[in-house]
XYZ file of C-alpha atoms in Angstrom:
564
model
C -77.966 -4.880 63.327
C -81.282 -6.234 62.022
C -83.271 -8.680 65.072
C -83.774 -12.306 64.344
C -86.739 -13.387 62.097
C -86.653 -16.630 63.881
C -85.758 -17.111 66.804
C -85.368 -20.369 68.909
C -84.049 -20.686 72.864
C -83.706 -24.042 74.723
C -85.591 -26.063 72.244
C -85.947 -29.693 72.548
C -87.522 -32.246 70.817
C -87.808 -35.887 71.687
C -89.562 -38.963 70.052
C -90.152 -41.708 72.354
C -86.889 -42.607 73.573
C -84.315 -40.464 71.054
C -83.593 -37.091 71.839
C -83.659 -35.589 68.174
C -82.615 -31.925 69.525
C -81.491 -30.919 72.867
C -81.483 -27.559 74.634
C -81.217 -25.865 70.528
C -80.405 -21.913 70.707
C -80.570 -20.594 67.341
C -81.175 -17.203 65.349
C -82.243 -17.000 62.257
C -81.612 -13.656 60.663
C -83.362 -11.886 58.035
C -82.178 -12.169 53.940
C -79.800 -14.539 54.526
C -79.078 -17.835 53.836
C -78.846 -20.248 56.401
C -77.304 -23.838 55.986
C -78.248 -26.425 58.532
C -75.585 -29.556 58.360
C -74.724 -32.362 59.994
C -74.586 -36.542 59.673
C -78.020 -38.828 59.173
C -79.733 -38.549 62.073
C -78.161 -35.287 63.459
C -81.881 -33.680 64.277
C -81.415 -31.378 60.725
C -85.470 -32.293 59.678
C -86.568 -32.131 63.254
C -85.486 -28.539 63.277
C -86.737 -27.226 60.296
C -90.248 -28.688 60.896
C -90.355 -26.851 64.053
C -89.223 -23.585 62.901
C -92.229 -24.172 59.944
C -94.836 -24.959 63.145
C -95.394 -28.324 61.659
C -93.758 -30.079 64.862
C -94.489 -29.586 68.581
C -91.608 -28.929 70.747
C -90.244 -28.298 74.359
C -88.575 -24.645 74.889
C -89.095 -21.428 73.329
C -89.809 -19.903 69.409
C -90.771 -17.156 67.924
C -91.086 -15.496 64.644
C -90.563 -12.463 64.656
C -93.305 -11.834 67.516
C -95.373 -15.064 67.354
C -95.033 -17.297 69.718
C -94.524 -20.499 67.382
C -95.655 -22.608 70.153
C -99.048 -21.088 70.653
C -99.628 -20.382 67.784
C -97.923 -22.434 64.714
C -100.744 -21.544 61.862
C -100.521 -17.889 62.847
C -96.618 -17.956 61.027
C -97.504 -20.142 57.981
C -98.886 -17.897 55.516
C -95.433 -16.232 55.489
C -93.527 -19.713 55.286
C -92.789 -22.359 52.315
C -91.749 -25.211 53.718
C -90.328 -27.729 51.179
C -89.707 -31.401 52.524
C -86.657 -33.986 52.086
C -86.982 -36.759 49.008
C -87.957 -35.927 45.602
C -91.063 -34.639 44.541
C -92.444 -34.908 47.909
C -94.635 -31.794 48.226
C -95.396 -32.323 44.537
C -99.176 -33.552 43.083
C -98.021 -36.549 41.142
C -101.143 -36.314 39.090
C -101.119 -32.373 38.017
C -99.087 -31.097 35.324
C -96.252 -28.769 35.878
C -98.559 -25.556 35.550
C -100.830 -26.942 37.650
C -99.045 -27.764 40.414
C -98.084 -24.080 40.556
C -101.186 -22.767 40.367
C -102.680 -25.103 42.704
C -99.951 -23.638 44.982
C -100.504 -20.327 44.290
C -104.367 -20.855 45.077
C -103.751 -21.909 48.764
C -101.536 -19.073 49.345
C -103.870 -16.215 47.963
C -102.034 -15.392 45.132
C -103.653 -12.832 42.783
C -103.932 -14.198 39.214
C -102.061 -11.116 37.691
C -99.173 -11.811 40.821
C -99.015 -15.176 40.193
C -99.321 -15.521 35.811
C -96.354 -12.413 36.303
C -94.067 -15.003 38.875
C -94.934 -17.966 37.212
C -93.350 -17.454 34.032
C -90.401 -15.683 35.406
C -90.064 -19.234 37.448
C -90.814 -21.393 34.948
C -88.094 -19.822 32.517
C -85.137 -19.479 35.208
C -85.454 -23.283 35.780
C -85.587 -24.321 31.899
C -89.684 -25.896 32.851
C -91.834 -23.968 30.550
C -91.376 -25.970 27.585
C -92.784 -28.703 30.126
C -95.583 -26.676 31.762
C -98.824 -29.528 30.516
C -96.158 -32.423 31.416
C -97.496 -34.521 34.717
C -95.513 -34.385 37.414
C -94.993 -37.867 37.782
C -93.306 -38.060 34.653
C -90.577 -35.632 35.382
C -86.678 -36.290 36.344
C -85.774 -36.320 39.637
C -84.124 -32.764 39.014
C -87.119 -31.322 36.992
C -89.179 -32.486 40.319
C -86.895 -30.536 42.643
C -86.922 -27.344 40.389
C -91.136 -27.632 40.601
C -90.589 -27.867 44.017
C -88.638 -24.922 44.176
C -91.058 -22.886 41.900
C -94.092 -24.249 43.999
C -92.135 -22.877 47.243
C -91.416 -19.700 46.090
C -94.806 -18.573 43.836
C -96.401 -16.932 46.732
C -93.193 -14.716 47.551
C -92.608 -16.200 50.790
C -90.904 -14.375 53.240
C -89.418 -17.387 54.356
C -88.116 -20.460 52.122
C -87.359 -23.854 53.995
C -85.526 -26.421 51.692
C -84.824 -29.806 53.305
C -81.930 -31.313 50.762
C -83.846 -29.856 47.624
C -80.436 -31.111 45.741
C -80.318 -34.716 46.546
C -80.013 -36.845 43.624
C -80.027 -34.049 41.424
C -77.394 -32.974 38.904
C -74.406 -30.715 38.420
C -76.325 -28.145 36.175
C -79.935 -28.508 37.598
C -78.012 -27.511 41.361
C -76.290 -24.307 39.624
C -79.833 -23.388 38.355
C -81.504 -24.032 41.549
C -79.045 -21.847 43.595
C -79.103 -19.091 40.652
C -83.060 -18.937 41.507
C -82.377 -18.797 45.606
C -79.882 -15.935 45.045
C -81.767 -14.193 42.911
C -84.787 -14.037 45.168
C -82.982 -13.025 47.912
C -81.445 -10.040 46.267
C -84.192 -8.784 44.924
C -87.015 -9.566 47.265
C -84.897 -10.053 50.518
C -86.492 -13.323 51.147
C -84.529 -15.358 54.417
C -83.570 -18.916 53.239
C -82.811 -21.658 55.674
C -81.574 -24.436 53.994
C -80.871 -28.374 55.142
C -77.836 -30.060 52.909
C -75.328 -33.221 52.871
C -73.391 -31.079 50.298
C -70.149 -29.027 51.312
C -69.952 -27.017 48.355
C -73.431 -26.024 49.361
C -72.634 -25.493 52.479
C -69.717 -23.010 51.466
C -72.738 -20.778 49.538
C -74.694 -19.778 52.744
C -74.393 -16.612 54.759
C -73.842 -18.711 57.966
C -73.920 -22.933 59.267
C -75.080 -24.549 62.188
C -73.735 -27.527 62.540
C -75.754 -30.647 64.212
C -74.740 -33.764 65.563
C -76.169 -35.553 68.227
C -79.659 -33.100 68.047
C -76.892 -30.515 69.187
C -75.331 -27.300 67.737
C -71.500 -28.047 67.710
C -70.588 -25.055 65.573
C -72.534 -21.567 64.455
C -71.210 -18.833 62.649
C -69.647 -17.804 59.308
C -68.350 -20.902 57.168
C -65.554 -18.183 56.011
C -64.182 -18.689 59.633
C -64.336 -23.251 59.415
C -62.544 -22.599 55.960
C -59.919 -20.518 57.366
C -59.229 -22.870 59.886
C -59.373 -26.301 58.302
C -59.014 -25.143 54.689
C -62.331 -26.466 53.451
C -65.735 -27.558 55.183
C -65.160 -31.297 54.622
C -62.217 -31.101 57.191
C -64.442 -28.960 59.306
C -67.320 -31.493 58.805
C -64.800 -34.309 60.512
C -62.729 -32.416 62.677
C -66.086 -31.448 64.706
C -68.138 -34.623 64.442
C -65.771 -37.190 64.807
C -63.363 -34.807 67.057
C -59.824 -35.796 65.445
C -60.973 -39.691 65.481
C -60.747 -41.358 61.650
C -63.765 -43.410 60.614
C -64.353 -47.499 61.196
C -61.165 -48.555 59.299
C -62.258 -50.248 55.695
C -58.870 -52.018 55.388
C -59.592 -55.400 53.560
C -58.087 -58.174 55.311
C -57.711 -61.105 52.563
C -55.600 -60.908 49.140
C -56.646 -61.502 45.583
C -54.405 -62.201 42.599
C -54.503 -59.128 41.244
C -54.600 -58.658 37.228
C -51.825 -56.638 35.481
C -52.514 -52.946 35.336
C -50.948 -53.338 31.722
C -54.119 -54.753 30.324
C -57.376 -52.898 29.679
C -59.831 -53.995 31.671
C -62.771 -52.458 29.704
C -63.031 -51.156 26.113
C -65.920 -49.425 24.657
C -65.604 -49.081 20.692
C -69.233 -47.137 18.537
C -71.586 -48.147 21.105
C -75.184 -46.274 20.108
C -78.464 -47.116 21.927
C -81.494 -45.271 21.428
C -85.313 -46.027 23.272
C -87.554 -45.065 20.303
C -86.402 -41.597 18.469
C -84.552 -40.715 22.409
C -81.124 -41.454 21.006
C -79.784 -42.656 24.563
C -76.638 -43.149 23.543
C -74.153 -41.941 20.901
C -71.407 -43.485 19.317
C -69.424 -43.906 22.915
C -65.510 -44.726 22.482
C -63.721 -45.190 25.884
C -60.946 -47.188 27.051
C -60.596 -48.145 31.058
C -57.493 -49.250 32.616
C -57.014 -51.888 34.925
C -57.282 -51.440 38.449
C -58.497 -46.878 37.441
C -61.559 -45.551 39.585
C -63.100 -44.233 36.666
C -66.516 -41.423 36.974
C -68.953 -40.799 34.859
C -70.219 -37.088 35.095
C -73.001 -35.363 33.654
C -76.725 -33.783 33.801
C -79.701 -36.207 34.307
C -80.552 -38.152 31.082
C -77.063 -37.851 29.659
C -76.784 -41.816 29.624
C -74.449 -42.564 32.720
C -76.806 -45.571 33.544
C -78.096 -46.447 30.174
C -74.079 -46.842 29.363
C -73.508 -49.118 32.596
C -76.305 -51.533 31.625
C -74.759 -51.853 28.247
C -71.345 -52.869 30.093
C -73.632 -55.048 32.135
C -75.466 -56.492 29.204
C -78.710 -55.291 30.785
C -79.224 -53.714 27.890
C -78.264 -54.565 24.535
C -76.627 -52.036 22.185
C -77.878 -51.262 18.876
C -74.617 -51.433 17.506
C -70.416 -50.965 18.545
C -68.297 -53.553 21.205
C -67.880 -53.528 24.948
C -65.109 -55.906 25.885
C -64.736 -56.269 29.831
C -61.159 -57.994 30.329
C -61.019 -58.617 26.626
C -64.192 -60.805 26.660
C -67.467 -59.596 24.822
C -69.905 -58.018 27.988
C -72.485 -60.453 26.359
C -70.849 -63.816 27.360
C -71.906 -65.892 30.366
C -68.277 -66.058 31.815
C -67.918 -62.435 32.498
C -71.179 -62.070 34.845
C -69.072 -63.836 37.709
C -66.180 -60.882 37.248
C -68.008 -58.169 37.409
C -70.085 -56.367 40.369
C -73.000 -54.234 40.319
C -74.248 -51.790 43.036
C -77.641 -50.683 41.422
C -78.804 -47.028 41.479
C -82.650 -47.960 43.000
C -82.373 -51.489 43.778
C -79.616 -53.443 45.542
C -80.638 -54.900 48.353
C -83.459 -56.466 49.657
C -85.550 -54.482 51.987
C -87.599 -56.921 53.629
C -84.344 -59.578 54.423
C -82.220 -59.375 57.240
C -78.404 -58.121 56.718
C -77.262 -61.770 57.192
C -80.153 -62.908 54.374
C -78.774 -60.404 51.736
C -75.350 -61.333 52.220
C -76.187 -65.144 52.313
C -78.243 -64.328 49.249
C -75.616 -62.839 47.516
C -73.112 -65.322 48.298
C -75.360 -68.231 46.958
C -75.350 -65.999 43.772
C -71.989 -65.760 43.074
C -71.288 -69.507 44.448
C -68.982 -68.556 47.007
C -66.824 -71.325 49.201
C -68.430 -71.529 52.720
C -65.524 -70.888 54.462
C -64.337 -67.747 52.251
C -67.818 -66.299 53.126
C -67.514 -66.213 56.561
C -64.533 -64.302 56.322
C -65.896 -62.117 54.063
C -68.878 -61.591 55.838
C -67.169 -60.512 58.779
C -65.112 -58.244 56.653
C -68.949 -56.312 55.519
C -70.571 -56.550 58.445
C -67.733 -54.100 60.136
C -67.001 -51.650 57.665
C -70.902 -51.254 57.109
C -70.812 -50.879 60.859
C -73.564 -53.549 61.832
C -71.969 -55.889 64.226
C -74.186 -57.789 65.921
C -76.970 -56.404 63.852
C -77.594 -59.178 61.690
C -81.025 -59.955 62.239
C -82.014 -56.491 61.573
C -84.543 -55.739 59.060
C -82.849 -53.688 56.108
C -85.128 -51.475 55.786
C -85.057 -50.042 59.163
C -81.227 -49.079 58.610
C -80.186 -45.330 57.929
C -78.923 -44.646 54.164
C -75.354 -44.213 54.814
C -74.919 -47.725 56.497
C -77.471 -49.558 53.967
C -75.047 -48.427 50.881
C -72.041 -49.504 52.741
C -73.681 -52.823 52.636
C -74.890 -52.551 49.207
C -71.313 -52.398 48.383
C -70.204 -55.437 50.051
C -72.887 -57.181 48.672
C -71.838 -55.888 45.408
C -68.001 -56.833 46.614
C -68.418 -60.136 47.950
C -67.341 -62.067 45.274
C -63.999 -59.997 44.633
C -65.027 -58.838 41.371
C -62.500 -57.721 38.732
C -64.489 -55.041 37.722
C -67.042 -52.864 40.278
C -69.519 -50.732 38.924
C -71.747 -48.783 41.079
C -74.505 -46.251 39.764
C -74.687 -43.092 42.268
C -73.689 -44.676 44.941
C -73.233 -42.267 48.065
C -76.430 -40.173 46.766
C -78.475 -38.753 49.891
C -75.493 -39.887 51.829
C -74.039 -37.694 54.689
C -70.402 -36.421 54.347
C -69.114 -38.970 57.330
C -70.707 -41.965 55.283
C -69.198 -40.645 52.310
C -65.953 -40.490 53.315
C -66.253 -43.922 54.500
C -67.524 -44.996 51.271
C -64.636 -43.745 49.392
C -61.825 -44.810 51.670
C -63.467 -48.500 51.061
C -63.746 -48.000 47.133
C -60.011 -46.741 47.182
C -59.057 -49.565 49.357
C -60.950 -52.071 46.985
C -58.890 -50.711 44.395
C -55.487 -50.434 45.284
C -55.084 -53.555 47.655
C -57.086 -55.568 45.372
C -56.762 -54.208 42.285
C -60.613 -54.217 41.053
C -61.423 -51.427 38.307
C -63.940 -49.145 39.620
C -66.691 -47.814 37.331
C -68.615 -45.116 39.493
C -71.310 -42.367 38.659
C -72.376 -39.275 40.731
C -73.724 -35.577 41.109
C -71.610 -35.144 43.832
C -68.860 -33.171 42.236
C -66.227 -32.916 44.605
C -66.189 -36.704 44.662
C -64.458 -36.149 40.961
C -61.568 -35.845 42.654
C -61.621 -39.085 44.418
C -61.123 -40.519 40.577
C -58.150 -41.125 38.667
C -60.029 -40.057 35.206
C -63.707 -38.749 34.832
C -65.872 -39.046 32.014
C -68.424 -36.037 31.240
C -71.194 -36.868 29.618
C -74.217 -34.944 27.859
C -77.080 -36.128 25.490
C -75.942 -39.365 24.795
C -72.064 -38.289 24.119
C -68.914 -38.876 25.642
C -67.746 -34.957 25.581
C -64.586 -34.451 27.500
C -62.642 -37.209 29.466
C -59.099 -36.926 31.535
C -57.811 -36.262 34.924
C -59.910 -33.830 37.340
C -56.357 -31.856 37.472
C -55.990 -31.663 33.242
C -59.930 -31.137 32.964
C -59.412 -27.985 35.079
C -56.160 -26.837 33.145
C -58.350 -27.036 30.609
C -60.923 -24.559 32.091
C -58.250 -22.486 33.464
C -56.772 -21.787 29.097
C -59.743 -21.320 28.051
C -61.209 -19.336 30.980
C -58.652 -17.454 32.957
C -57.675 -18.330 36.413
C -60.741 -18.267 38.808
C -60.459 -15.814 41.917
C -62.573 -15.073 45.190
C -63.361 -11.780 46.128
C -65.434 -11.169 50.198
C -66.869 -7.446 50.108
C -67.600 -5.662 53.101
C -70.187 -3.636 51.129
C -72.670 -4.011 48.813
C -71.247 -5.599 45.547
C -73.560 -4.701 41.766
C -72.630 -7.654 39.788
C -72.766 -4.994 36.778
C -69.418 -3.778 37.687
C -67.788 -7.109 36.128
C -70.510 -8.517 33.906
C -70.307 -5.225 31.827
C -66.675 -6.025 31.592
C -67.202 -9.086 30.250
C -65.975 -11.098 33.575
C -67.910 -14.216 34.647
C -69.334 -13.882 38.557
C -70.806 -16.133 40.415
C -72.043 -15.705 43.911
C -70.624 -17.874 46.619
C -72.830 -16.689 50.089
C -71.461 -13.852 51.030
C -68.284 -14.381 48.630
C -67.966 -14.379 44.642
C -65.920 -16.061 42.331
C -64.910 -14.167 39.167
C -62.898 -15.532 36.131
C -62.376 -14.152 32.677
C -59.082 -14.747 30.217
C -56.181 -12.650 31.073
C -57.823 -11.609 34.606
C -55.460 -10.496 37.454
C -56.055 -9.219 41.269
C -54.790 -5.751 40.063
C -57.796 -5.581 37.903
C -60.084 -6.841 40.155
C -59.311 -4.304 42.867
C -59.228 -1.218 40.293
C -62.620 -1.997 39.328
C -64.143 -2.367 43.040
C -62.181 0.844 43.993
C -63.682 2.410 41.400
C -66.901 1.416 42.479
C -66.290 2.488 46.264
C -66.905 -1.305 46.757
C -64.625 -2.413 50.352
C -63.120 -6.177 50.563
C -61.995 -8.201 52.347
C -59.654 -10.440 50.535
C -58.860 -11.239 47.123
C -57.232 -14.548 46.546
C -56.814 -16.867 43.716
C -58.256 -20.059 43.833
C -58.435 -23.702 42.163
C -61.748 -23.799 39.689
C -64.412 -25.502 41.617
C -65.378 -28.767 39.744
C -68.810 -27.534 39.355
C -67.215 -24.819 37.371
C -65.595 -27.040 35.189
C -68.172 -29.176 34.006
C -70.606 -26.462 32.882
C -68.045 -25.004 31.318
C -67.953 -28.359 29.228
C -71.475 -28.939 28.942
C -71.682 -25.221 27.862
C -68.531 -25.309 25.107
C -69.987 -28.454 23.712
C -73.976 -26.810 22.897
C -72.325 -23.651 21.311
């Protein structure tokens, strides 16, 4: 068995008064990935700083030899260290080539090395048409995959990736993780990696999960899945020990509108910014009462639709009706809530002077607000926290109160623009149970956006969306019958040895990797087949096992069908 790269004993860190990490024991092992989890606050940045010698520390760390302590430069020209929030260890005013080369530079990199590298980056992540483009004027996923190129141009022997995939979409994540898996197959590099994404989560070699600045759980995340069927459960079960999050029951009633009606109906809408066509000749009807998502790859029009609905924008031609009234008249505003994807709240105001704010917007009674109020101010978990600056607050609790800002007036229709983005899997789930609450005991129709695909299934119908088009729309469960027809049933294969992706590719099967797993699919595919080809390839397994297509799965496969 190979020894750790890095390796840390009794490590502590503390900032004033909050202990981020306490008495930490960790191993970090060598061409592997390694996912660090765990709830805002849990110590996950604290700990990758220190194992980059960026962050002094109490306790014990080495890599490989060094003694990260004494001497934290000595282990940095082996290290890429890329921070949380996007763009971040970007140069706003260099283009995309230059940002690489500037990185390059500072690392040594011969020209030849780097020009060789470069372009192999640059075309994995779909940048090199946008190599003179400034930085500054990239998407928030373009940024991440720069980051990622600008991490790994000097060949590190080390990658650390503080949530590289925050607010980044579906297809942009797939590429990302095709680039980190590629890398470490064929230049062994170790990854540790810092998510809020399960399905991420699932992809590394091994988890350590944090709560508290402590290690509850560290291992395989085969063994978690095996024991609580997925890592969400595990994610709960460990953190919150059995104990269900602060309950988001609502406690008033609202005269709720018959789910017979439509409560929004989109007929030929186009919008276009210029020659960008933004928008193309969208037809969509939305039932009363439905949580209804909106999926699909940055610039595909999720927002610019929702500000049509919201008559922030105006349409260039076609009819949104919201509860059979045109979205442009005045008596609609008051029916309709909006939870912003930037800008909902006000940072510099108190908790109780957003939600008096809000409530003198939507003219609410004085004595229905208090109520109300109370009714935020506990499932957003800030009792007695009213004076506090927001901020100060963590993300997960400052877009619970977004939404009952956004909720305050009992809207008929709720539309919220990537909501739970950045947000840890506790918050989310707290998020959701409120939105589902919202819906069902009140009836209010739901319009919701995200990149976070396993929150597809918390919808009754999803929209997918690409360049401007509405291109598939149904049930999560009929979207991946869909797949399933056209793609074969998905499995999931663990090998025990060394597994050539050749073996299936030249068969014309579809693998992906999955950490230490894969998931295979083709038309017609069975487990018979699957185990004649790795016994004819000497290649040991585990398990095979059928499984349901991951959502992920599905949408590419949709964005893919729809380009051919």
């Amino acid at each position: 068995m190979n020894d750790p790269l890095i390796s840390l004993k009794n490590v502590s860190k503390k900032y004033r008064k909050t202990q981020a990490l306490k008495n930490i024991d960790l191993d970090i092992m060598p061409s592997e990935i390694t996912g660090i989890i765990g709830p805002d606050g849990a110590g996950k940045s604290t700990l990758m700083k220190i194992c980059s010698g960026v962050l002094s520390f109490e306790g014990r760390a080495k890599f490989k030899n060094i003694d990260i302590k004494k001497q934290p430069e000595a282990i940095k020209k082996w290290l890429s260290f890329m921070p949380q929030g996007l763009g971040l260890n970007l140069y706003m005013d260099l283009s995309v080539e230059e940002n690489i080369d500037f990185f390059a530079a500072i690392k040594n990199v011969s020209v030849n090395r780097r020009n060789e590298l470069k372009e192999k980056l640059l075309t994995a992540t779909g940048l090199s048409p946008f190599r003179t483009r400034y930085a500054r004027n990239l998407s928030g996923g373009m940024k991440q995959k720069l980051g990622i190129c600008c991490s790994l141009i000097s060949n590190p022997e080390v990658v650390l990736l503080d949530e590289p995939s925050t607010g980044v979409d579906p297809l942009s994540r797939r590429q990302l993780w095709e680039i980190l898996n590629s890398f470490i197959t064929e230049t062994g590099t170790t990854l540790i990696l810092a998510t809020s994404y399960m399905d991420e989560a699932e992809r590394c070699y091994s988890v350590r999960f944090l709560h508290n600045g402590e290690i509850l759980f560290s291992g395989d995340p085969e063994k978690l899945v095996s024991e609580y069927n997925d890592l969400e459960n595990a994610f709960f079960n460990l953190l919150l020990k059995g104990e269900d999050t602060a309950s988001n029951e609502v406690p008033f009633e609202r005269s709720k509108i018959s789910s017979d009606n439509i409560a929004i109906e989109i007929q030929g809408v186009n919008k276009s910014f210029g020659s960008f066509k933004a928008l193309d000749n969208i037809n969509l009807t939305i039932n009363t009462g439905e949580i209804f998502g909106f999926l699909g790859p940055n610039g595909a029009g999720k927002t610019t639709l929702l500000k049509c609905i919201l008559s922030i924008l105006k349409s260039d031609s076609g009819t949104i009706k919201v509860l059979g009234i045109d979205s442009r008249e005045k008596e609609i505003k008051h029916r309709i809530g909006y939870m912003s994807q930037i800008f909902s709240l006000y940072g510099d105001l108190t908790v109780d002077e957003n939600l008096e704010l809000y409530s003198s917007l939507y003219s609410i009674d004085k004595d229905k607000f208090i109520v109300r109020k109370d009714w935020v101010v506990n499932v957003a978990g800030l009792k007695g926290k009213g004076d506090t600056i927001v901020s100060r607050l963590p993300l997960g609790i400052k877009q619970r109160l977004a939404l009952g800002c956004s909720a305050l007036h009992l809207p008929d229709v709720l539309i919220l623009d990537e909501p739970t983005s950045g947000v840890d899997p506790v918050a989310r789930k707290s998020f959701w149970q409120l939105i589902r609450s919202l819906s069902q005991k009140l009836g209010m129709t739901v319009l919701v956006t995200t990149h976070n695909l396993v929150e597809a299934d918390f919808c009754d119908r999803i929209a997918i969306m690409n360049e401007g088009k509405v291109i598939a729309t149904d049930t999560p469960k009929k979207l991946r019958e869909q797949f399933s027809e056209s793609s074969g049933e998905v499995y999931e294969i663990y090998p025990e040895t060394d597994l050539d992706k050749t073996v299936f590719i030249s068969k014309n099967i579809s693998i992906a990797p999955f950490g230490k797993r894969f998931h295979l699919w083709s038309k017609g595919l069975t487990e018979d087949q699957i185990q004649n080809i790795l016994s004819a390839s000497n290649i040991r397994n585990r398990y095979i096992k059928k499984i349901k297509p991951l959502m992920e799965d599905v949408f590419i496969y949709f964005i893919e069908k729809i380009s051919v």
